[in-house]
Amino acid sequence: MRKTSYAATFVAVVVILVINILSSRLPDWLIARYDTANTHVTVRYGLMERCESSAISIPGPSKGGRLEYSDYECRQFPSRVQDKCDNENRLFCALWTSAQYFTELGVGFAAMGLVALVIGISTHSRRRRVWRAVAGLVILHAVFQLVTFILVTELYRKDRFPSFEHAKPGVGYVLNAVSWVLGFAVGAGVIITGVAADRGHKWAAGHRFRPYKPVPTYGTNV
């Protein structure tokens, strides 16, 4: 493959890695909102934490005036005690924690893909082979991110957690979907370009490409 192709792949994988890190850290995969007479509550669920904000509006002492109070608090999610992970929510907690692990594995494979790119393009002989490792790592990243997406989607769709019936997907959820779609696209692009380069297509291999030729062997007569 050409250096230009590897440079474009490097940039694409960096973008995917940044998206993955953001999606895994953002506490807004699912967002639930509740309204009562004087209180508006917003609960944001991330893979690792739950954040709750509340705004209270009550009539003030002056005519037509109102007093407003707000509060914002985050905690680990799911929590063994507060989210009843030892009782009725045991399955939910296990699957949600698994989603955390899968997305972290995806981040790890994307980072390994970057390392493979940096090492692989150092010499011409490595550039001819490293695309296979890069494609495999990027696709593995996408697979793990997709598994995370499926787990969260199923837990949300089936209301496995009591508050999820009022929830809607948030930015973290969308970024995760973008990451695995881009991952499969980049992985497929690397495979197509790498195969084309091995076959000697100049658009993929460059003008200085020289196909490997088998070393002839000669028999000896005794």
XYZ file of N, CA and C in Angstrom:
666
model
N 0.838 -1.199 0.000
C 0.000 0.000 0.000
C 0.872 1.248 0.000
N 0.341 2.316 -0.542
C 1.064 3.578 -0.600
C 1.070 4.246 0.775
N 2.082 5.112 0.972
C 2.154 5.852 2.226
C 0.930 6.735 2.408
N 0.403 7.261 1.307
C -0.787 8.115 1.387
C -1.970 7.352 1.964
N -2.121 6.104 1.543
C -3.219 5.280 2.057
C -3.059 5.027 3.548
N -1.826 4.763 3.974
C -1.587 4.537 5.392
C -1.818 5.812 6.204
N -1.433 6.966 5.641
C -1.650 8.232 6.345
C -3.144 8.495 6.521
N -3.926 8.244 5.468
C -5.373 8.434 5.556
C -5.985 7.478 6.565
N -5.492 6.223 6.585
C -5.987 5.247 7.552
C -5.657 5.673 8.972
N -4.438 6.206 9.174
C -4.031 6.660 10.503
C -4.969 7.749 11.010
N -5.272 8.732 10.169
C -6.171 9.818 10.561
C -7.558 9.265 10.893
N -8.044 8.341 10.059
C -9.373 7.768 10.284
C -9.436 7.012 11.610
N -8.384 6.244 11.924
C -8.382 5.480 13.171
C -8.275 6.411 14.379
N -7.515 7.504 14.248
C -7.450 8.491 15.329
C -8.837 9.066 15.608
N -9.561 9.398 14.544
C -10.918 9.937 14.710
C -11.813 8.921 15.413
N -11.727 7.659 14.978
C -12.537 6.605 15.605
C -12.195 6.457 17.084
N -10.889 6.489 17.394
C -10.451 6.330 18.781
C -10.973 7.472 19.659
N -10.910 8.691 19.156
C -11.424 9.843 19.912
C -12.926 9.707 20.147
N -13.655 9.280 19.115
C -15.105 9.089 19.254
C -15.401 8.024 20.303
N -14.626 6.933 20.284
C -14.832 5.856 21.256
C -14.621 6.336 22.680
N -13.528 7.071 22.889
C -13.226 7.554 24.234
C -14.317 8.499 24.717
N -14.773 9.380 23.832
C -15.839 10.309 24.210
C -17.123 9.563 24.563
N -17.504 8.617 23.716
C -18.762 7.901 23.948
C -18.716 7.085 25.231
N -17.554 6.497 25.538
C -17.459 5.677 26.746
C -17.473 6.512 28.012
N -17.036 7.770 27.915
C -16.960 8.619 29.101
C -18.185 9.505 29.292
N -18.911 9.786 28.244
C -20.064 10.681 28.368
C -21.193 10.020 29.160
N -21.769 10.730 30.137
C -22.868 10.163 30.937
C -24.230 10.452 30.315
N -24.358 10.240 29.029
C -25.656 10.528 28.404
C -25.973 9.563 27.265
N -25.752 8.277 27.524
C -26.190 7.278 26.547
C -27.717 7.248 26.491
N -28.334 7.303 27.666
C -29.784 7.353 27.754
C -30.160 8.499 28.687
N -31.201 9.241 28.313
C -31.604 10.413 29.080
C -33.083 10.298 29.410
N -33.399 10.361 30.701
C -34.790 10.303 31.165
C -35.156 11.631 31.809
N -36.352 12.117 31.517
C -36.831 13.389 32.077
C -38.176 13.180 32.761
N -38.332 13.824 33.926
C -39.568 13.733 34.695
C -39.992 15.146 35.087
N -41.285 15.377 35.073
C -41.830 16.670 35.493
C -42.936 16.449 36.513
N -42.841 17.194 37.600
C -43.926 17.218 38.592
C -44.440 18.653 38.668
N -45.198 18.943 39.695
C -45.814 20.270 39.796
C -44.783 21.390 39.750
N -43.724 21.277 40.551
C -42.740 22.350 40.616
C -41.312 21.901 40.324
N -41.143 20.653 39.922
C -39.794 20.105 39.773
C -39.601 19.483 38.392
N -38.440 19.766 37.812
C -38.043 19.137 36.552
C -36.755 18.363 36.803
N -36.791 17.054 36.582
C -35.651 16.181 36.858
C -35.164 15.552 35.559
N -33.849 15.590 35.365
C -33.221 14.949 34.209
C -32.168 13.963 34.712
N -32.289 12.720 34.299
C -31.342 11.679 34.701
C -30.616 11.190 33.455
N -29.287 11.244 33.509
C -28.463 10.826 32.371
C -27.696 9.558 32.752
N -27.833 8.540 31.926
C -27.176 7.263 32.182
C -26.036 7.074 31.192
N -24.822 6.910 31.719
C -23.671 6.571 30.899
C -23.235 5.150 31.168
N -22.203 4.699 30.481
C -21.718 3.351 30.714
C -21.088 3.203 32.096
N -20.609 4.323 32.661
C -19.883 4.249 33.924
C -20.490 5.086 35.040
N -21.348 6.018 34.719
C -21.918 6.849 35.775
C -23.326 7.324 35.435
N -24.015 7.723 36.496
C -25.377 8.239 36.389
C -25.370 9.655 36.959
N -25.881 10.612 36.186
C -25.911 11.999 36.628
C -27.355 12.486 36.670
N -27.715 13.112 37.764
C -29.081 13.615 37.939
C -29.060 15.116 38.209
N -29.863 15.840 37.457
C -30.015 17.278 37.685
C -31.483 17.566 37.965
N -31.728 18.445 38.914
C -33.106 18.787 39.271
C -33.226 20.295 39.380
N -34.334 20.807 38.898
C -34.632 22.241 38.970
C -35.992 22.413 39.621
N -36.006 23.143 40.726
C -37.244 23.370 41.480
C -37.651 24.832 41.350
N -38.876 25.040 40.966
C -39.402 26.405 40.825
C -40.648 26.544 41.701
N -40.593 27.483 42.650
C -41.721 27.706 43.557
C -42.086 29.178 43.563
N -43.329 29.497 43.889
C -43.733 30.908 43.928
C -42.905 31.696 44.937
N -42.493 32.912 44.553
C -41.700 33.755 45.414
C -42.567 34.676 46.255
N -41.921 35.428 47.126
C -42.676 36.333 47.999
C -43.335 37.480 47.250
N -42.732 37.898 46.145
C -43.320 39.000 45.381
C -44.386 38.475 44.432
N -45.319 39.315 44.084
C -46.414 38.915 43.214
C -45.891 38.541 41.834
N -46.237 37.353 41.398
C -45.818 36.884 40.079
C -44.390 36.376 40.026
N -43.622 36.521 41.096
C -42.233 36.061 41.106
C -42.114 34.604 41.499
N -40.971 33.976 41.126
C -40.737 32.583 41.450
C -39.292 32.410 41.907
N -39.085 31.475 42.802
C -37.753 31.125 43.267
C -37.348 29.808 42.609
N -36.117 29.769 42.109
C -35.641 28.581 41.420
C -34.393 28.041 42.097
N -34.369 26.729 42.277
C -33.228 26.040 42.853
C -32.827 24.918 41.903
N -31.528 24.665 41.789
C -31.050 23.587 40.920
C -29.973 22.783 41.632
N -29.867 21.516 41.244
C -28.888 20.624 41.852
C -28.397 19.656 40.784
N -27.118 19.249 40.893
C -26.536 18.317 39.923
C -25.603 17.369 40.665
N -25.791 16.080 40.448
C -25.003 15.089 41.175
C -24.767 13.866 40.301
N -23.537 13.350 40.343
C -23.188 12.150 39.585
C -22.682 11.071 40.539
N -22.870 9.825 40.140
C -22.366 8.692 40.916
C -22.069 7.534 39.977
N -21.383 6.547 40.510
C -21.076 5.356 39.720
C -22.361 4.640 39.323
N -22.351 4.097 38.093
C -23.522 3.369 37.619
C -23.071 2.161 36.805
N -23.659 1.001 37.053
C -24.620 0.722 38.118
C -23.933 0.516 39.463
N -24.628 0.886 40.513
C -24.119 0.749 41.875
C -24.737 -0.496 42.511
N -23.917 -1.257 43.192
C -24.364 -2.520 43.764
C -25.543 -2.334 44.715
N -25.481 -1.301 45.567
C -26.522 -1.089 46.569
C -27.658 -0.251 46.010
N -27.341 0.935 45.482
C -28.376 1.864 45.046
C -29.186 1.348 43.868
N -28.560 0.574 42.991
C -29.275 0.053 41.828
C -29.692 -1.404 41.983
N -29.551 -1.932 43.206
C -30.028 -3.270 43.553
C -29.448 -4.365 42.658
N -28.124 -4.304 42.500
C -27.468 -5.279 41.632
C -27.407 -6.676 42.235
N -27.669 -6.798 43.509
C -27.672 -8.118 44.146
C -29.059 -8.756 44.178
N -30.045 -7.999 43.706
C -31.413 -8.509 43.798
C -32.085 -8.525 42.432
N -33.152 -7.721 42.294
C -33.949 -7.814 41.069
C -33.255 -7.290 39.814
N -32.215 -6.465 39.979
C -31.528 -5.905 38.810
C -30.197 -6.591 38.535
N -30.036 -7.801 39.013
C -28.764 -8.506 38.859
C -28.393 -8.707 37.393
N -29.332 -9.161 36.564
C -29.054 -9.391 35.154
C -28.718 -8.085 34.441
N -29.483 -7.050 34.743
C -29.218 -5.757 34.120
C -27.804 -5.280 34.440
N -27.410 -5.337 35.696
C -26.097 -4.854 36.107
C -24.983 -5.646 35.425
N -25.177 -6.962 35.313
C -24.158 -7.802 34.670
C -23.995 -7.431 33.198
N -25.111 -7.229 32.491
C -25.044 -6.896 31.069
C -24.514 -5.488 30.841
N -24.924 -4.544 31.698
C -24.454 -3.165 31.543
C -22.945 -3.083 31.804
N -22.466 -3.820 32.816
C -21.033 -3.858 33.093
C -20.278 -4.531 31.954
N -20.869 -5.546 31.352
C -20.249 -6.193 30.194
C -20.111 -5.213 29.037
N -21.123 -4.366 28.845
C -21.049 -3.346 27.798
C -19.873 -2.402 28.040
N -19.622 -2.063 29.310
C -18.457 -1.241 29.647
C -17.166 -1.925 29.196
N -17.032 -3.216 29.529
C -15.812 -3.947 29.185
C -15.636 -4.046 27.674
N -16.703 -4.298 26.964
C -16.611 -4.436 25.514
C -16.162 -3.130 24.858
N -16.695 -2.007 25.323
C -16.296 -0.742 24.707
C -14.848 -0.413 25.035
N -14.371 -0.797 26.231
C -12.965 -0.590 26.565
C -12.064 -1.467 25.696
N -12.492 -2.690 25.429
C -11.738 -3.552 24.522
C -11.675 -2.948 23.128
N -12.795 -2.372 22.680
C -12.805 -1.713 21.379
C -11.806 -0.575 21.313
N -11.752 0.236 22.369
C -10.776 1.322 22.439
C -9.357 0.760 22.368
N -9.116 -0.341 23.071
C -7.794 -0.957 23.060
C -7.375 -1.433 21.676
N -8.280 -2.067 20.939
C -7.952 -2.547 19.593
C -7.703 -1.383 18.635
N -8.457 -0.290 18.776
C -8.208 0.883 17.933
C -6.827 1.453 18.219
N -6.433 1.516 19.497
C -5.101 2.011 19.856
C -4.010 1.088 19.300
N -4.243 -0.220 19.349
C -3.275 -1.163 18.794
C -3.160 -1.004 17.284
N -4.267 -0.654 16.635
C -4.226 -0.393 15.201
C -3.316 0.782 14.872
N -3.358 1.825 15.701
C -2.473 2.981 15.500
C -1.007 2.576 15.666
N -0.731 1.759 16.682
C 0.644 1.302 16.903
C 1.128 0.482 15.716
N 0.273 -0.398 15.210
C 0.634 -1.217 14.053
C 0.932 -0.344 12.834
N 0.166 0.724 12.662
C 0.404 1.632 11.544
C 1.752 2.330 11.680
N 2.053 2.817 12.876
C 3.316 3.533 13.092
C 4.510 2.610 12.859
N 4.431 1.382 13.389
C 5.534 0.432 13.226
C 5.613 -0.074 11.792
N 4.471 -0.343 11.213
C 4.443 -0.994 9.913
C 4.945 -0.154 8.758
N 4.747 1.149 8.801
C 5.129 1.987 7.659
C 6.589 2.415 7.725
N 7.349 1.901 8.716
C 8.743 2.314 8.863
C 9.624 1.805 7.732
N 9.277 0.661 7.162
C 10.059 0.120 6.041
C 9.118 -0.323 4.925
N 9.662 -0.392 3.724
C 8.852 -0.769 2.566
C 8.311 -2.190 2.689
N 9.155 -3.116 3.189
C 8.712 -4.508 3.283
C 7.562 -4.655 4.274
N 7.598 -3.882 5.376
C 6.501 -3.942 6.336
C 5.229 -3.329 5.775
N 5.364 -2.288 4.991
C 4.167 -1.656 4.404
C 3.411 -2.638 3.525
N 4.101 -3.587 2.948
C 3.438 -4.549 2.066
C 2.607 -5.555 2.843
N 2.895 -5.707 4.161
C 2.211 -6.744 4.926
C 1.321 -6.220 6.044
N 1.636 -5.031 6.569
C 0.988 -4.595 7.809
C -0.494 -4.281 7.636
N -0.948 -4.080 6.414
C -2.356 -3.727 6.217
C -3.279 -4.827 6.745
N -2.816 -6.069 6.724
C -3.653 -7.166 7.229
C -3.879 -7.022 8.742
N -2.815 -6.713 9.463
C -2.946 -6.528 10.906
C -3.817 -5.314 11.226
N -3.617 -4.235 10.481
C -4.407 -3.013 10.703
C -5.883 -3.280 10.463
N -6.193 -3.927 9.349
C -7.588 -4.225 9.033
C -8.220 -5.106 10.107
N -7.484 -6.118 10.552
C -8.015 -7.008 11.581
C -8.287 -6.291 12.894
N -7.372 -5.425 13.316
C -7.546 -4.703 14.574
C -8.700 -3.716 14.502
N -8.820 -3.024 13.375
C -9.907 -2.044 13.224
C -11.263 -2.743 13.201
N -11.326 -3.881 12.529
C -12.596 -4.618 12.475
C -12.935 -5.211 13.842
N -11.932 -5.703 14.577
C -12.195 -6.184 15.936
C -12.727 -5.057 16.811
N -12.140 -3.871 16.678
C -12.656 -2.706 17.412
C -14.130 -2.490 17.101
N -14.468 -2.533 15.809
C -15.852 -2.288 15.404
C -16.790 -3.361 15.950
N -16.326 -4.611 15.973
C -17.156 -5.701 16.484
C -17.483 -5.487 17.958
N -16.486 -5.121 18.754
C -16.732 -4.913 20.190
C -17.625 -3.700 20.439
N -17.461 -2.648 19.650
C -18.343 -1.491 19.795
C -19.782 -1.844 19.397
N -19.911 -2.682 18.378
C -21.246 -3.122 17.960
C -21.902 -3.967 19.056
N -21.120 -4.836 19.707
C -21.660 -5.642 20.802
C -22.164 -4.736 21.930
N -21.389 -3.698 22.261
C -21.831 -2.725 23.269
C -23.145 -2.079 22.858
N -23.236 -1.674 21.601
C -24.441 -1.037 21.081
C -25.648 -1.970 21.195
N -25.443 -3.238 20.848
C -26.545 -4.207 20.893
C -27.010 -4.422 22.337
N -26.055 -4.559 23.264
C -26.416 -4.784 24.666
C -27.225 -3.615 25.224
N -26.729 -2.395 25.006
C -27.431 -1.218 25.529
C -28.797 -1.072 24.868
N -28.862 -1.321 23.567
C -30.131 -1.201 22.849
C -31.169 -2.183 23.380
N -30.740 -3.425 23.625
C -31.679 -4.418 24.139
C -32.147 -4.074 25.552
N -31.231 -3.617 26.388
C -31.619 -3.239 27.751
C -32.572 -2.046 27.731
N -32.346 -1.135 26.823
C -33.217 0.041 26.695
C -34.566 -0.342 26.085
N -34.521 -1.137 25.028
C -35.759 -1.485 24.316
C -36.703 -2.296 25.193
N -36.143 -3.160 26.043
C -36.969 -4.020 26.883
C -37.169 -3.468 28.298
N -36.748 -2.206 28.505
C -36.938 -1.548 29.816
C -36.431 -2.420 30.963
N -35.193 -2.915 30.820
C -34.629 -3.794 31.850
C -34.330 -3.051 33.151
N -34.247 -1.720 33.074
C -34.049 -0.913 34.273
C -35.282 -0.032 34.440
N -35.812 0.110 35.652
C -37.098 0.801 35.831
C -37.205 2.167 35.165
N -36.154 2.967 35.205
C -36.237 4.330 34.678
C -36.153 4.397 33.156
N -35.795 3.293 32.498
C -35.568 3.338 31.056
C -36.854 3.529 30.248
N -37.987 3.277 30.845
C -39.236 3.459 30.101
C -39.480 4.928 29.773
N -38.832 5.845 30.497
C -38.971 7.274 30.226
C -37.770 7.830 29.462
N -36.806 6.982 29.080
C -35.535 7.450 28.532
C -35.548 7.539 27.007
N -34.634 8.364 26.516
C -34.392 8.507 25.089
C -32.886 8.425 24.842
N -32.457 7.949 23.660
C -31.008 7.880 23.369
C -30.371 9.264 23.393
N -29.104 9.319 23.860
C -28.373 10.565 23.940
C -27.135 10.561 23.057
N -26.253 11.526 23.290
C -25.075 11.720 22.442
C -24.122 10.532 22.512
N -23.879 10.007 23.708
C -22.971 8.871 23.846
C -23.411 7.671 23.036
N -24.698 7.403 23.039
C -25.282 6.295 22.281
C -25.058 6.492 20.780
N -25.291 7.712 20.313
C -25.122 8.015 18.888
C -23.653 7.914 18.477
N -22.744 8.432 19.320
C -21.323 8.363 19.004
C -20.834 6.928 18.926
N -21.363 6.069 19.787
C -20.990 4.661 19.709
C -21.393 4.068 18.359
N -22.605 4.376 17.905
C -23.056 3.872 16.600
C -22.163 4.391 15.473
N -21.790 5.669 15.554
C -20.904 6.249 14.539
C -19.558 5.539 14.539
N -19.045 5.190 15.731
C -17.719 4.581 15.830
C -17.664 3.212 15.165
N -18.678 2.360 15.408
C -18.581 1.035 14.794
C -18.912 1.051 13.305
N -19.758 1.970 12.881
C -20.011 2.100 11.434
C -18.733 2.541 10.726
N -18.056 3.565 11.278
C -16.796 4.017 10.702
C -15.742 2.916 10.761
N -15.732 2.150 11.852
C -14.752 1.082 11.992
C -14.880 0.032 10.899
N -16.096 -0.421 10.644
C -16.295 -1.396 9.569
C -15.943 -0.794 8.212
N -16.282 0.480 7.999
C -15.982 1.132 6.720
C -14.475 1.251 6.509
N -13.754 1.680 7.552
C -12.303 1.821 7.443
C -11.651 0.445 7.252
N -12.096 -0.555 8.018
C -11.545 -1.893 7.874
C -11.747 -2.445 6.468
N -12.940 -2.259 5.912
C -13.211 -2.719 4.552
C -12.349 -1.967 3.540
N -12.184 -0.662 3.759
C -11.352 0.130 2.862
C -9.902 -0.322 2.867
N -9.374 -0.661 4.045
C -7.993 -1.144 4.144
C -7.846 -2.479 3.427
N -8.816 -3.370 3.594
C -8.749 -4.676 2.930
C -8.777 -4.521 1.413
N -9.700 -3.695 0.922
C -9.811 -3.496 -0.534
C -8.522 -2.903 -1.092
N -7.984 -1.886 -0.405
C -6.758 -1.241 -0.883
C -5.571 -2.191 -0.789
N -5.485 -2.954 0.318
C -4.371 -3.879 0.480
C -4.370 -4.988 -0.553
N -5.528 -5.554 -0.830
C -5.627 -6.607 -1.845
C -5.266 -6.049 -3.211
N -5.749 -4.848 -3.512
C -5.422 -4.220 -4.794
C -3.926 -3.952 -4.914
N -3.300 -3.545 -3.806
C -1.854 -3.300 -3.824
C -1.086 -4.594 -4.067
N -1.512 -5.679 -3.429
C -0.841 -6.968 -3.630
C -0.960 -7.447 -5.072
N -2.013 -7.042 -5.737
C -2.214 -7.444 -7.134
C -1.535 -6.501 -8.111
N -0.905 -5.457 -7.592
C -0.118 -4.571 -8.445
C -0.851 -3.387 -9.025
N -2.067 -3.084 -8.549
C -2.781 -1.918 -9.060
C -2.073 -0.644 -8.597
N -1.712 0.210 -9.534
C -0.894 1.376 -9.207
C -1.609 2.355 -8.277
N -2.944 2.464 -8.373
C -3.657 3.406 -7.505
C -3.524 3.023 -6.036
N -3.274 1.735 -5.793
C -3.149 1.267 -4.419
C -1.710 1.029 -4.005
N -0.880 0.526 -4.934
C 0.484 0.141 -4.599
C 1.513 1.217 -4.897
N 1.186 2.153 -5.782
C 2.168 3.158 -6.171
C 2.911 2.728 -7.424
N 3.702 3.626 -7.975
C 4.386 3.356 -9.240
C 5.647 2.530 -9.062
N 6.182 2.475 -7.828
C 7.416 1.736 -7.620
C 7.172 0.318 -7.113
N 5.958 -0.136 -7.225
C 5.627 -1.471 -6.733
C 6.303 -2.528 -7.599
N 6.915 -3.496 -6.937
C 7.501 -4.638 -7.619
C 6.953 -5.909 -6.995
N 6.206 -6.696 -7.764
C 5.635 -7.913 -7.184
C 6.726 -8.886 -6.757
N 6.406 -9.641 -5.730
C 7.346 -10.668 -5.290
C 7.450 -11.762 -6.351
N 8.680 -12.249 -6.568
C 8.878 -13.350 -7.503
C 9.469 -14.527 -6.745
N 8.920 -15.696 -6.965
C 9.467 -16.853 -6.254
C 10.908 -17.124 -6.664
N 11.732 -17.541 -5.712
C 13.124 -17.863 -6.000
C 13.176 -19.225 -6.674
N 13.736 -19.274 -7.866
C 13.764 -20.568 -8.572
C 14.647 -21.574 -7.843
N 14.247 -22.783 -7.871
C 15.051 -23.875 -7.287
C 15.413 -24.853 -8.372
N 16.598 -25.335 -8.287
C 17.093 -26.245 -9.312
C 17.466 -27.581 -8.657
N 17.030 -28.611 -9.302
C 17.393 -29.931 -8.777
C 18.831 -30.272 -9.124
N 19.418 -31.143 -8.400
C 20.791 -31.591 -8.654
C 20.776 -33.065 -9.010
N 21.527 -33.394 -10.009
C 21.625 -34.810 -10.411
C 22.810 -35.455 -9.742
N 22.594 -36.578 -9.156
C 23.677 -37.286 -8.467
C 24.192 -38.391 -9.382
